[in-house]
Amino acid sequence: MNTLEILDKLVAFDTVSAASNLQLIAYVEDLLKANGFRVTRLPSPCGNKAGLYAELGPQVAGGLLLSGHTDVVPTDGQTWTKPPFKLTQEAGKLFGRGTTDMKGFVASALALAVKAKDLRLQRPLAIVLSYDEEIGCVGLQEIRADLAPLLRAPALCIVGEPTEMQVATGHKGKAAFKAIFHGQSGHSALAPKFTNALHLAADFMGALRSIQAELAEEGPFDTAYEVPYTTLHVGKLSGGTALNIVPALAEMQFEMRTLALQDVSVLNDRIDGIVSKMNAARVCISLERGNTYPGLDVDAAQPWVKNVAELAQNGLTKVAFGTEAGILTEMGVPTLVCGPGSMEGQGHQADEFIETQQLTACDDFLDRMIQSSQWCGALP
């Protein structure tokens, strides 16, 4: 099977993060086992989803690991002119949910797996697939403990998020927060006599914006990013029941996206300091820390990075969005991000698409990688 045929199958599975991915995983298991791979399913704690690890070739250290996620973002609220879960080819583009993010790369990796069965690998070729990446790299972190003993110290991992086939050496880390503000309910005609929870939230937001302004002015900076500093972003604020009632409760969700240069502990201490100061008179804020994932920051001057860039036949970059690469790096696997398509104007959009030439470029890159003596050293 070629990449296009496999992508057609993958897009047809509705694997939005709220749904199960088990049918897709079963399809991939059957495909890889039929082509000689040793396959291990990695169930989620809830049992409704699963990751997968598969390997081919000698059971030794080194080799190449290809990493992708199976979930896609929802289509709700988007106006599609083409069926989202059916691959549609038109004018050099392939339309369908997940074509760019990131079933295109997964299809290319699986097509490589089919070809690899007829090659003599000097070092192993491995594939890891995860779930729930789109909601904060949750799935890989859930299966991390089960995955770790399966890995044979791969020499390199490629996470195939869409980079237009540039080799990404970095992305920011992320931490999510929820702040709950406790006020006092009362009639709005007597509003000054009560503590307005939304006003507390506004004061807290103002303090966060002051930190953000400072970061934008003073850094630290990494000019490889379009936004070259750490960001604090409030994404959701809710509270109140009626206009004539002072709100007793409000909730805010916010996040940090941090550079590798940033001392995250300092930012955490500053946020805690704001909470403590506002709680000095009486407890009015409770702060909850949510999902986090690490950033990625690889020294682009290292010879192995240059080798991958030469094989990709493209330049180096850093990406604005998060990936699972930081987690794999924490697990001791040298990791870069490189995949077909672009998040800008393609991924997460209505009528998501990938250009056929991008898939071809990915196929060619993976062929060169598996044949390279530095990685798998595949021979006919």
mmCIF file of C-alpha atoms in Angstrom:
data_model
loop_
_atom_site.group_PDB
_atom_site.id
_atom_site.type_symbol
_atom_site.label_atom_id
_atom_site.label_comp_id
_atom_site.label_asym_id
_atom_site.label_seq_id
_atom_site.Cartn_x
_atom_site.Cartn_y
_atom_site.Cartn_z
ATOM 1 C CA MET A 1 0.000 0.000 0.000
ATOM 2 C CA ASN A 2 1.191 3.505 -0.736
ATOM 3 C CA THR A 3 0.846 6.670 1.337
ATOM 4 C CA LEU A 4 -2.276 7.902 -0.438
ATOM 5 C CA GLU A 5 -4.105 4.602 0.012
ATOM 6 C CA ILE A 6 -3.246 4.505 3.710
ATOM 7 C CA LEU A 7 -4.218 8.145 4.229
ATOM 8 C CA ASP A 8 -7.608 7.407 2.675
ATOM 9 C CA LYS A 9 -8.137 4.731 5.334
ATOM 10 C CA LEU A 10 -6.889 6.895 8.219
ATOM 11 C CA VAL A 11 -9.047 9.931 7.391
ATOM 12 C CA ALA A 12 -12.153 7.731 7.336
ATOM 13 C CA PHE A 13 -11.725 7.020 11.065
ATOM 14 C CA ASP A 14 -13.419 9.767 13.092
ATOM 15 C CA THR A 15 -10.789 10.100 15.810
ATOM 16 C CA VAL A 16 -11.624 13.487 17.302
ATOM 17 C CA SER A 17 -10.188 13.641 20.793
ATOM 18 C CA ALA A 18 -13.590 13.089 22.399
ATOM 19 C CA ALA A 19 -14.022 9.783 20.530
ATOM 20 C CA SER A 20 -12.311 6.390 20.654
ATOM 21 C CA ASN A 21 -9.396 5.664 18.336
ATOM 22 C CA LEU A 22 -9.511 1.889 18.783
ATOM 23 C CA GLN A 23 -10.733 1.117 15.249
ATOM 24 C CA LEU A 24 -7.836 3.063 13.767
ATOM 25 C CA ILE A 25 -5.370 1.355 16.110
ATOM 26 C CA ALA A 26 -6.736 -2.069 15.129
ATOM 27 C CA TYR A 27 -6.273 -1.190 11.443
ATOM 28 C CA VAL A 28 -2.675 -0.079 12.039
ATOM 29 C CA GLU A 29 -1.922 -3.179 14.149
ATOM 30 C CA ASP A 30 -3.113 -5.478 11.381
ATOM 31 C CA LEU A 31 -1.146 -3.563 8.732
ATOM 32 C CA LEU A 32 2.103 -3.573 10.708
ATOM 33 C CA LYS A 33 1.844 -7.207 11.827
ATOM 34 C CA ALA A 34 1.200 -8.257 8.231
ATOM 35 C CA ASN A 35 4.483 -6.568 7.321
ATOM 36 C CA GLY A 36 6.585 -8.232 9.977
ATOM 37 C CA PHE A 37 6.538 -5.672 12.773
ATOM 38 C CA ARG A 38 6.524 -6.595 16.441
ATOM 39 C CA VAL A 39 3.527 -4.658 17.769
ATOM 40 C CA THR A 40 2.483 -3.714 21.305
ATOM 41 C CA ARG A 41 -0.805 -1.979 22.050
ATOM 42 C CA LEU A 42 -0.670 0.590 24.882
ATOM 43 C CA PRO A 43 -4.188 1.039 26.315
ATOM 44 C CA SER A 44 -5.341 4.290 27.893
ATOM 45 C CA PRO A 45 -6.349 4.229 31.578
ATOM 46 C CA CYS A 46 -10.016 4.526 30.544
ATOM 47 C CA GLY A 47 -9.712 1.659 28.050
ATOM 48 C CA ASN A 48 -11.510 3.522 25.248
ATOM 49 C CA LYS A 49 -8.324 4.596 23.502
ATOM 50 C CA ALA A 50 -4.863 3.221 22.909
ATOM 51 C CA GLY A 51 -1.406 4.056 21.726
ATOM 52 C CA LEU A 52 0.854 1.684 19.854
ATOM 53 C CA TYR A 53 4.531 0.789 19.639
ATOM 54 C CA ALA A 54 5.900 -1.280 16.776
ATOM 55 C CA GLU A 55 9.391 -2.184 15.606
ATOM 56 C CA LEU A 56 11.102 -3.985 12.753
ATOM 57 C CA GLY A 57 14.678 -5.146 12.379
ATOM 58 C CA PRO A 58 17.372 -6.198 14.822
ATOM 59 C CA GLN A 59 16.565 -5.905 18.505
ATOM 60 C CA VAL A 60 19.502 -3.637 19.293
ATOM 61 C CA ALA A 61 20.031 -0.059 20.432
ATOM 62 C CA GLY A 62 19.937 2.767 17.915
ATOM 63 C CA GLY A 63 17.861 3.169 14.824
ATOM 64 C CA LEU A 64 14.981 5.456 13.956
ATOM 65 C CA LEU A 65 11.724 6.110 15.812
ATOM 66 C CA LEU A 66 8.801 7.793 14.000
ATOM 67 C CA SER A 67 6.181 9.416 16.226
ATOM 68 C CA GLY A 68 2.660 10.593 15.489
ATOM 69 C CA HIS A 69 -0.704 11.123 17.149
ATOM 70 C CA THR A 70 -3.958 9.598 15.950
ATOM 71 C CA ASP A 71 -6.476 12.136 17.275
ATOM 72 C CA VAL A 72 -7.769 15.150 15.379
ATOM 73 C CA VAL A 73 -9.544 18.345 16.390
ATOM 74 C CA PRO A 74 -13.357 18.565 16.081
ATOM 75 C CA THR A 75 -15.221 19.872 13.049
ATOM 76 C CA ASP A 76 -18.011 21.373 15.192
ATOM 77 C CA GLY A 77 -18.741 24.990 14.328
ATOM 78 C CA GLN A 78 -16.781 24.825 11.073
ATOM 79 C CA THR A 79 -18.311 25.116 7.616
ATOM 80 C CA TRP A 80 -16.867 22.400 5.401
ATOM 81 C CA THR A 81 -17.475 22.249 1.657
ATOM 82 C CA LYS A 82 -16.079 18.717 1.504
ATOM 83 C CA PRO A 83 -16.781 15.684 3.740
ATOM 84 C CA PRO A 84 -14.332 15.913 6.651
ATOM 85 C CA PHE A 85 -13.956 12.165 7.152
ATOM 86 C CA LYS A 86 -13.574 11.194 3.512
ATOM 87 C CA LEU A 87 -10.384 11.919 1.590
ATOM 88 C CA THR A 88 -11.067 14.209 -1.377
ATOM 89 C CA GLN A 89 -8.375 14.860 -3.991
ATOM 90 C CA GLU A 90 -8.612 18.071 -5.978
ATOM 91 C CA ALA A 91 -6.081 20.239 -7.816
ATOM 92 C CA GLY A 92 -3.020 18.798 -6.113
ATOM 93 C CA LYS A 93 -4.576 18.940 -2.647
ATOM 94 C CA LEU A 94 -5.927 16.230 -0.353
ATOM 95 C CA PHE A 95 -8.840 17.394 1.794
ATOM 96 C CA GLY A 96 -10.037 15.822 5.035
ATOM 97 C CA ARG A 97 -9.797 16.237 8.790
ATOM 98 C CA GLY A 98 -6.311 15.322 9.923
ATOM 99 C CA THR A 99 -4.648 15.331 6.504
ATOM 100 C CA THR A 100 -2.146 17.913 7.761
ATOM 101 C CA ASP A 101 -2.422 17.409 11.520
ATOM 102 C CA MET A 102 -1.164 14.727 11.370
ATOM 103 C CA LYS A 103 -2.486 11.686 9.562
ATOM 104 C CA GLY A 104 -0.488 12.663 6.474
ATOM 105 C CA PHE A 105 2.764 11.929 8.280
ATOM 106 C CA VAL A 106 1.347 8.795 9.911
ATOM 107 C CA ALA A 107 0.326 7.503 6.473
ATOM 108 C CA SER A 108 3.812 8.195 5.142
ATOM 109 C CA ALA A 109 5.391 6.387 8.118
ATOM 110 C CA LEU A 110 3.117 3.371 7.590
ATOM 111 C CA ALA A 111 3.893 3.315 3.867
ATOM 112 C CA LEU A 112 7.585 3.251 4.790
ATOM 113 C CA ALA A 113 6.848 0.346 7.119
ATOM 114 C CA VAL A 114 5.309 -1.613 4.237
ATOM 115 C CA LYS A 115 8.435 -1.033 2.116
ATOM 116 C CA ALA A 116 10.786 -1.821 5.004
ATOM 117 C CA LYS A 117 9.719 -5.453 5.199
ATOM 118 C CA ASP A 118 11.681 -6.121 2.006
ATOM 119 C CA LEU A 119 14.854 -4.420 3.253
ATOM 120 C CA ARG A 120 17.702 -5.568 5.486
ATOM 121 C CA LEU A 121 17.801 -3.138 8.388
ATOM 122 C CA GLN A 122 21.113 -2.747 10.182
ATOM 123 C CA ARG A 123 19.321 -0.985 13.050
ATOM 124 C CA PRO A 124 15.636 -0.989 14.018
ATOM 125 C CA LEU A 125 12.824 1.072 12.579
ATOM 126 C CA ALA A 126 10.154 1.828 15.185
ATOM 127 C CA ILE A 127 6.815 3.632 15.196
ATOM 128 C CA VAL A 128 4.942 5.060 18.171
ATOM 129 C CA LEU A 129 1.384 6.350 17.886
ATOM 130 C CA SER A 130 -0.445 8.211 20.650
ATOM 131 C CA TYR A 131 -3.899 9.611 21.396
ATOM 132 C CA ASP A 132 -5.221 12.844 22.954
ATOM 133 C CA GLU A 133 -2.308 14.966 21.759
ATOM 134 C CA GLU A 134 -4.723 17.683 20.708
ATOM 135 C CA ILE A 135 -5.895 18.277 24.274
ATOM 136 C CA GLY A 136 -2.429 18.911 25.664
ATOM 137 C CA CYS A 137 -0.175 15.938 24.846
ATOM 138 C CA VAL A 138 -2.152 13.901 27.372
ATOM 139 C CA GLY A 139 -2.033 10.460 25.757
ATOM 140 C CA LEU A 140 1.722 10.060 25.460
ATOM 141 C CA GLN A 141 2.122 11.109 29.077
ATOM 142 C CA GLU A 142 -0.464 8.494 30.126
ATOM 143 C CA ILE A 143 1.316 5.652 28.295
ATOM 144 C CA ARG A 144 4.834 6.912 28.984
ATOM 145 C CA ALA A 145 5.612 4.393 31.731
ATOM 146 C CA ASP A 146 4.512 1.472 29.534
ATOM 147 C CA LEU A 147 6.334 2.799 26.473
ATOM 148 C CA ALA A 148 9.696 3.449 28.142
ATOM 149 C CA PRO A 149 10.814 -0.197 28.566
ATOM 150 C CA LEU A 150 9.884 -0.971 24.953
ATOM 151 C CA LEU A 151 12.231 1.628 23.474
ATOM 152 C CA ARG A 152 15.667 0.355 22.426
ATOM 153 C CA ALA A 153 17.501 3.660 22.923
ATOM 154 C CA PRO A 154 16.730 4.948 19.429
ATOM 155 C CA ALA A 155 19.376 7.207 17.966
ATOM 156 C CA LEU A 156 16.738 9.618 16.711
ATOM 157 C CA CYS A 157 13.003 10.286 16.824
ATOM 158 C CA ILE A 158 11.140 12.301 14.212
ATOM 159 C CA VAL A 159 7.812 13.726 15.401
ATOM 160 C CA GLY A 160 5.920 14.345 12.176
ATOM 161 C CA GLU A 161 3.929 17.466 13.038
ATOM 162 C CA PRO A 162 3.409 19.796 10.067
ATOM 163 C CA THR A 163 6.513 21.933 9.441
ATOM 164 C CA GLU A 164 6.404 22.055 5.627
ATOM 165 C CA MET A 165 9.259 19.546 5.855
ATOM 166 C CA GLN A 166 11.561 21.952 7.630
ATOM 167 C CA VAL A 167 13.410 20.478 10.602
ATOM 168 C CA ALA A 168 12.195 22.074 13.835
ATOM 169 C CA THR A 169 14.639 22.130 16.733
ATOM 170 C CA GLY A 170 12.378 23.831 19.239
ATOM 171 C CA HIS A 171 8.959 24.796 20.527
ATOM 172 C CA LYS A 172 7.652 26.365 23.718
ATOM 173 C CA GLY A 173 6.430 24.457 26.748
ATOM 174 C CA LYS A 174 2.919 24.934 28.106
ATOM 175 C CA ALA A 175 1.221 25.022 31.490
ATOM 176 C CA ALA A 176 -2.524 25.427 31.991
ATOM 177 C CA PHE A 177 -4.202 26.992 35.035
ATOM 178 C CA LYS A 178 -7.687 27.519 36.426
ATOM 179 C CA ALA A 179 -8.415 30.293 38.927
ATOM 180 C CA ILE A 180 -11.704 30.329 40.846
ATOM 181 C CA PHE A 181 -12.783 33.640 42.398
ATOM 182 C CA HIS A 182 -15.066 33.662 45.450
ATOM 183 C CA GLY A 183 -17.170 36.772 46.036
ATOM 184 C CA GLN A 184 -20.434 37.582 47.775
ATOM 185 C CA SER A 185 -23.873 37.498 46.228
ATOM 186 C CA GLY A 186 -26.192 40.467 46.690
ATOM 187 C CA HIS A 187 -28.562 42.866 44.950
ATOM 188 C CA SER A 188 -26.790 45.061 42.437
ATOM 189 C CA ALA A 189 -28.476 48.152 43.899
ATOM 190 C CA LEU A 190 -26.211 47.580 46.897
ATOM 191 C CA ALA A 191 -23.230 46.387 44.858
ATOM 192 C CA PRO A 192 -20.508 48.255 46.814
ATOM 193 C CA LYS A 193 -21.452 46.322 49.955
ATOM 194 C CA PHE A 194 -20.495 43.003 48.359
ATOM 195 C CA THR A 195 -17.364 41.456 46.834
ATOM 196 C CA ASN A 196 -17.816 41.040 43.093
ATOM 197 C CA ALA A 197 -16.128 37.841 41.902
ATOM 198 C CA LEU A 198 -15.795 39.196 38.361
ATOM 199 C CA HIS A 199 -14.059 42.279 39.696
ATOM 200 C CA LEU A 200 -11.599 40.024 41.502
ATOM 201 C CA ALA A 201 -11.013 38.196 38.232
ATOM 202 C CA ALA A 202 -10.438 41.514 36.459
ATOM 203 C CA ASP A 203 -7.835 42.532 39.046
ATOM 204 C CA PHE A 204 -6.096 39.176 38.700
ATOM 205 C CA MET A 205 -6.155 39.433 34.910
ATOM 206 C CA GLY A 206 -4.633 42.896 35.124
ATOM 207 C CA ALA A 207 -1.758 41.506 37.180
ATOM 208 C CA LEU A 208 -1.182 38.756 34.602
ATOM 209 C CA ARG A 209 -1.188 41.349 31.818
ATOM 210 C CA SER A 210 1.437 43.340 33.699
ATOM 211 C CA ILE A 211 3.700 40.285 33.782
ATOM 212 C CA GLN A 212 3.046 39.739 30.069
ATOM 213 C CA ALA A 213 3.958 43.345 29.267
ATOM 214 C CA GLU A 214 7.185 42.929 31.215
ATOM 215 C CA LEU A 215 8.066 39.733 29.349
ATOM 216 C CA ALA A 216 7.395 41.407 26.008
ATOM 217 C CA GLU A 217 9.623 44.332 26.996
ATOM 218 C CA GLU A 218 12.438 42.608 28.880
ATOM 219 C CA GLY A 219 12.448 39.016 27.641
ATOM 220 C CA PRO A 220 14.195 36.631 27.641
ATOM 221 C CA PHE A 221 13.944 36.448 23.867
ATOM 222 C CA ASP A 222 14.411 33.785 21.210
ATOM 223 C CA THR A 223 14.094 35.434 17.810
ATOM 224 C CA ALA A 224 13.653 32.083 16.059
ATOM 225 C CA TYR A 225 9.994 32.294 17.151
ATOM 226 C CA GLU A 226 7.396 34.570 15.570
ATOM 227 C CA VAL A 227 6.474 35.634 19.135
ATOM 228 C CA PRO A 228 9.988 35.661 20.615
ATOM 229 C CA TYR A 229 9.105 35.707 24.324
ATOM 230 C CA THR A 230 7.114 33.738 26.873
ATOM 231 C CA THR A 231 3.376 34.441 26.797
ATOM 232 C CA LEU A 232 0.579 34.514 29.358
ATOM 233 C CA HIS A 233 -2.863 34.138 27.808
ATOM 234 C CA VAL A 234 -6.343 34.226 29.335
ATOM 235 C CA GLY A 235 -8.561 32.018 27.211
ATOM 236 C CA LYS A 236 -11.811 31.822 29.146
ATOM 237 C CA LEU A 237 -13.637 33.840 31.800
ATOM 238 C CA SER A 238 -17.106 33.089 33.125
ATOM 239 C CA GLY A 239 -19.241 34.174 36.065
ATOM 240 C CA GLY A 240 -22.442 35.762 37.234
ATOM 241 C CA THR A 241 -26.074 34.717 36.999
ATOM 242 C CA ALA A 242 -28.001 37.928 36.259
ATOM 243 C CA LEU A 243 -27.281 41.595 35.676
ATOM 244 C CA ASN A 244 -28.923 42.675 38.922
ATOM 245 C CA ILE A 245 -27.058 40.151 41.103
ATOM 246 C CA VAL A 246 -23.491 40.687 42.298
ATOM 247 C CA PRO A 247 -21.632 37.569 41.104
ATOM 248 C CA ALA A 248 -20.434 35.329 43.910
ATOM 249 C CA LEU A 249 -18.335 33.074 41.705
ATOM 250 C CA ALA A 250 -16.150 33.445 38.615
ATOM 251 C CA GLU A 251 -13.770 31.121 36.835
ATOM 252 C CA MET A 252 -10.791 31.926 34.619
ATOM 253 C CA GLN A 253 -8.669 29.602 32.516
ATOM 254 C CA PHE A 254 -5.239 30.810 31.456
ATOM 255 C CA GLU A 255 -1.954 29.412 30.210
ATOM 256 C CA MET A 256 1.765 30.029 29.971
ATOM 257 C CA ARG A 257 3.767 29.166 26.864
ATOM 258 C CA THR A 258 7.375 29.320 27.908
ATOM 259 C CA LEU A 259 10.703 29.607 26.152
ATOM 260 C CA ALA A 260 13.462 27.218 27.115
ATOM 261 C CA LEU A 261 15.379 30.310 28.270
ATOM 262 C CA GLN A 262 12.590 31.191 30.710
ATOM 263 C CA ASP A 263 12.890 30.327 34.394
ATOM 264 C CA VAL A 264 9.413 28.871 34.800
ATOM 265 C CA SER A 265 9.744 28.605 38.576
ATOM 266 C CA VAL A 266 10.078 32.392 38.784
ATOM 267 C CA LEU A 267 6.840 32.856 36.841
ATOM 268 C CA ASN A 268 5.049 30.299 39.008
ATOM 269 C CA ASP A 269 6.249 32.114 42.123
ATOM 270 C CA ARG A 270 5.000 35.430 40.763
ATOM 271 C CA ILE A 271 1.565 33.997 40.015
ATOM 272 C CA ASP A 272 1.438 32.457 43.489
ATOM 273 C CA GLY A 273 2.453 35.836 44.886
ATOM 274 C CA ILE A 274 -0.491 37.554 43.205
ATOM 275 C CA VAL A 275 -2.838 34.967 44.670
ATOM 276 C CA SER A 276 -1.332 35.330 48.149
ATOM 277 C CA LYS A 277 -1.563 39.105 48.043
ATOM 278 C CA MET A 278 -5.204 39.055 46.978
ATOM 279 C CA ASN A 279 -5.950 36.413 49.624
ATOM 280 C CA ALA A 280 -4.250 38.380 52.393
ATOM 281 C CA ALA A 281 -7.484 39.868 53.753
ATOM 282 C CA ARG A 282 -9.630 36.791 53.124
ATOM 283 C CA VAL A 283 -9.443 33.805 50.817
ATOM 284 C CA CYS A 284 -10.988 34.867 47.535
ATOM 285 C CA ILE A 285 -8.951 32.933 44.954
ATOM 286 C CA SER A 286 -8.204 29.244 44.606
ATOM 287 C CA LEU A 287 -5.666 28.343 41.931
ATOM 288 C CA GLU A 288 -5.486 24.962 40.204
ATOM 289 C CA ARG A 289 -2.610 23.870 37.989
ATOM 290 C CA GLY A 290 -3.689 21.744 35.060
ATOM 291 C CA ASN A 291 -2.011 19.906 32.236
ATOM 292 C CA THR A 292 1.565 20.728 31.306
ATOM 293 C CA TYR A 293 4.019 19.556 28.695
ATOM 294 C CA PRO A 294 7.682 20.419 28.234
ATOM 295 C CA GLY A 295 9.146 22.476 25.451
ATOM 296 C CA LEU A 296 11.823 21.395 23.004
ATOM 297 C CA ASP A 297 15.190 23.072 22.574
ATOM 298 C CA VAL A 298 17.818 21.197 20.558
ATOM 299 C CA ASP A 299 21.231 22.648 19.730
ATOM 300 C CA ALA A 300 21.041 23.120 15.972
ATOM 301 C CA ALA A 301 24.829 23.021 15.674
ATOM 302 C CA GLN A 302 25.032 19.337 16.593
ATOM 303 C CA PRO A 303 26.218 17.151 13.679
ATOM 304 C CA TRP A 304 23.236 14.787 13.886
ATOM 305 C CA VAL A 305 20.840 17.724 13.525
ATOM 306 C CA LYS A 306 22.701 18.920 10.455
ATOM 307 C CA ASN A 307 22.551 15.406 9.026
ATOM 308 C CA VAL A 308 18.755 15.280 9.381
ATOM 309 C CA ALA A 309 18.409 18.732 7.794
ATOM 310 C CA GLU A 310 20.517 17.571 4.840
ATOM 311 C CA LEU A 311 18.342 14.486 4.419
ATOM 312 C CA ALA A 312 15.184 16.614 4.639
ATOM 313 C CA GLN A 313 16.703 18.905 1.998
ATOM 314 C CA ASN A 314 15.218 21.864 3.815
ATOM 315 C CA GLY A 315 16.106 24.445 6.446
ATOM 316 C CA LEU A 316 15.879 24.582 10.230
ATOM 317 C CA THR A 317 13.073 26.278 12.134
ATOM 318 C CA LYS A 318 11.226 26.487 15.441
ATOM 319 C CA VAL A 319 7.444 26.109 15.640
ATOM 320 C CA ALA A 320 4.852 28.077 17.590
ATOM 321 C CA PHE A 321 2.716 25.083 18.554
ATOM 322 C CA GLY A 322 3.479 22.375 21.094
ATOM 323 C CA THR A 323 4.299 18.766 20.263
ATOM 324 C CA GLU A 324 5.171 15.492 21.979
ATOM 325 C CA ALA A 325 8.852 16.016 21.150
ATOM 326 C CA GLY A 326 9.646 17.516 24.544
ATOM 327 C CA ILE A 327 8.231 14.447 26.313
ATOM 328 C CA LEU A 328 10.268 12.073 24.156
ATOM 329 C CA THR A 329 13.367 14.160 24.805
ATOM 330 C CA GLU A 330 12.715 13.860 28.546
ATOM 331 C CA MET A 331 12.598 10.088 28.007
ATOM 332 C CA GLY A 332 16.158 10.223 26.698
ATOM 333 C CA VAL A 333 15.407 10.075 22.967
ATOM 334 C CA PRO A 334 17.092 12.681 20.712
ATOM 335 C CA THR A 335 14.078 14.218 18.979
ATOM 336 C CA LEU A 336 13.305 16.649 16.171
ATOM 337 C CA VAL A 337 10.030 17.730 14.555
ATOM 338 C CA CYS A 338 9.594 17.406 10.796
ATOM 339 C CA GLY A 339 6.477 16.647 8.813
ATOM 340 C CA PRO A 340 4.391 17.548 5.770
ATOM 341 C CA GLY A 341 1.849 20.352 5.623
ATOM 342 C CA SER A 342 1.431 23.599 7.486
ATOM 343 C CA MET A 343 -0.568 24.593 10.551
ATOM 344 C CA GLU A 344 -1.051 28.049 9.075
ATOM 345 C CA GLY A 345 -4.072 28.013 6.802
ATOM 346 C CA GLN A 346 -4.347 24.206 6.757
ATOM 347 C CA GLY A 347 -4.344 22.455 10.127
ATOM 348 C CA HIS A 348 -7.401 22.838 12.406
ATOM 349 C CA GLN A 349 -9.257 24.681 9.625
ATOM 350 C CA ALA A 350 -12.461 23.899 7.772
ATOM 351 C CA ASP A 351 -11.574 22.038 4.577
ATOM 352 C CA GLU A 352 -8.236 21.035 6.086
ATOM 353 C CA PHE A 353 -5.883 19.862 3.344
ATOM 354 C CA ILE A 354 -2.365 18.785 2.541
ATOM 355 C CA GLU A 355 -0.634 19.236 -0.774
ATOM 356 C CA THR A 356 0.286 16.019 -2.574
ATOM 357 C CA GLN A 357 3.793 17.366 -3.182
ATOM 358 C CA GLN A 358 4.266 17.686 0.580
ATOM 359 C CA LEU A 359 3.375 14.018 1.052
ATOM 360 C CA THR A 360 5.816 13.095 -1.713
ATOM 361 C CA ALA A 361 8.533 15.153 -0.035
ATOM 362 C CA CYS A 362 7.834 13.347 3.246
ATOM 363 C CA ASP A 363 7.971 9.930 1.574
ATOM 364 C CA ASP A 364 11.308 10.821 -0.024
ATOM 365 C CA PHE A 365 12.704 12.123 3.276
ATOM 366 C CA LEU A 366 11.746 8.977 5.174
ATOM 367 C CA ASP A 367 13.226 6.823 2.403
ATOM 368 C CA ARG A 368 16.522 8.701 2.731
ATOM 369 C CA MET A 369 16.396 8.429 6.529
ATOM 370 C CA ILE A 370 15.918 4.648 6.588
ATOM 371 C CA GLN A 371 18.689 4.143 4.030
ATOM 372 C CA SER A 372 21.139 6.390 5.863
ATOM 373 C CA SER A 373 23.971 4.482 7.519
ATOM 374 C CA GLN A 374 23.629 6.804 10.512
ATOM 375 C CA TRP A 375 20.056 5.757 11.251
ATOM 376 C CA CYS A 376 18.723 2.415 9.947
ATOM 377 C CA GLY A 377 21.258 1.548 7.242
ATOM 378 C CA ALA A 378 18.650 -0.277 5.151
ATOM 379 C CA LEU A 379 20.019 -2.472 2.395
ATOM 380 C CA PRO A 380 18.130 -4.112 -0.523
#
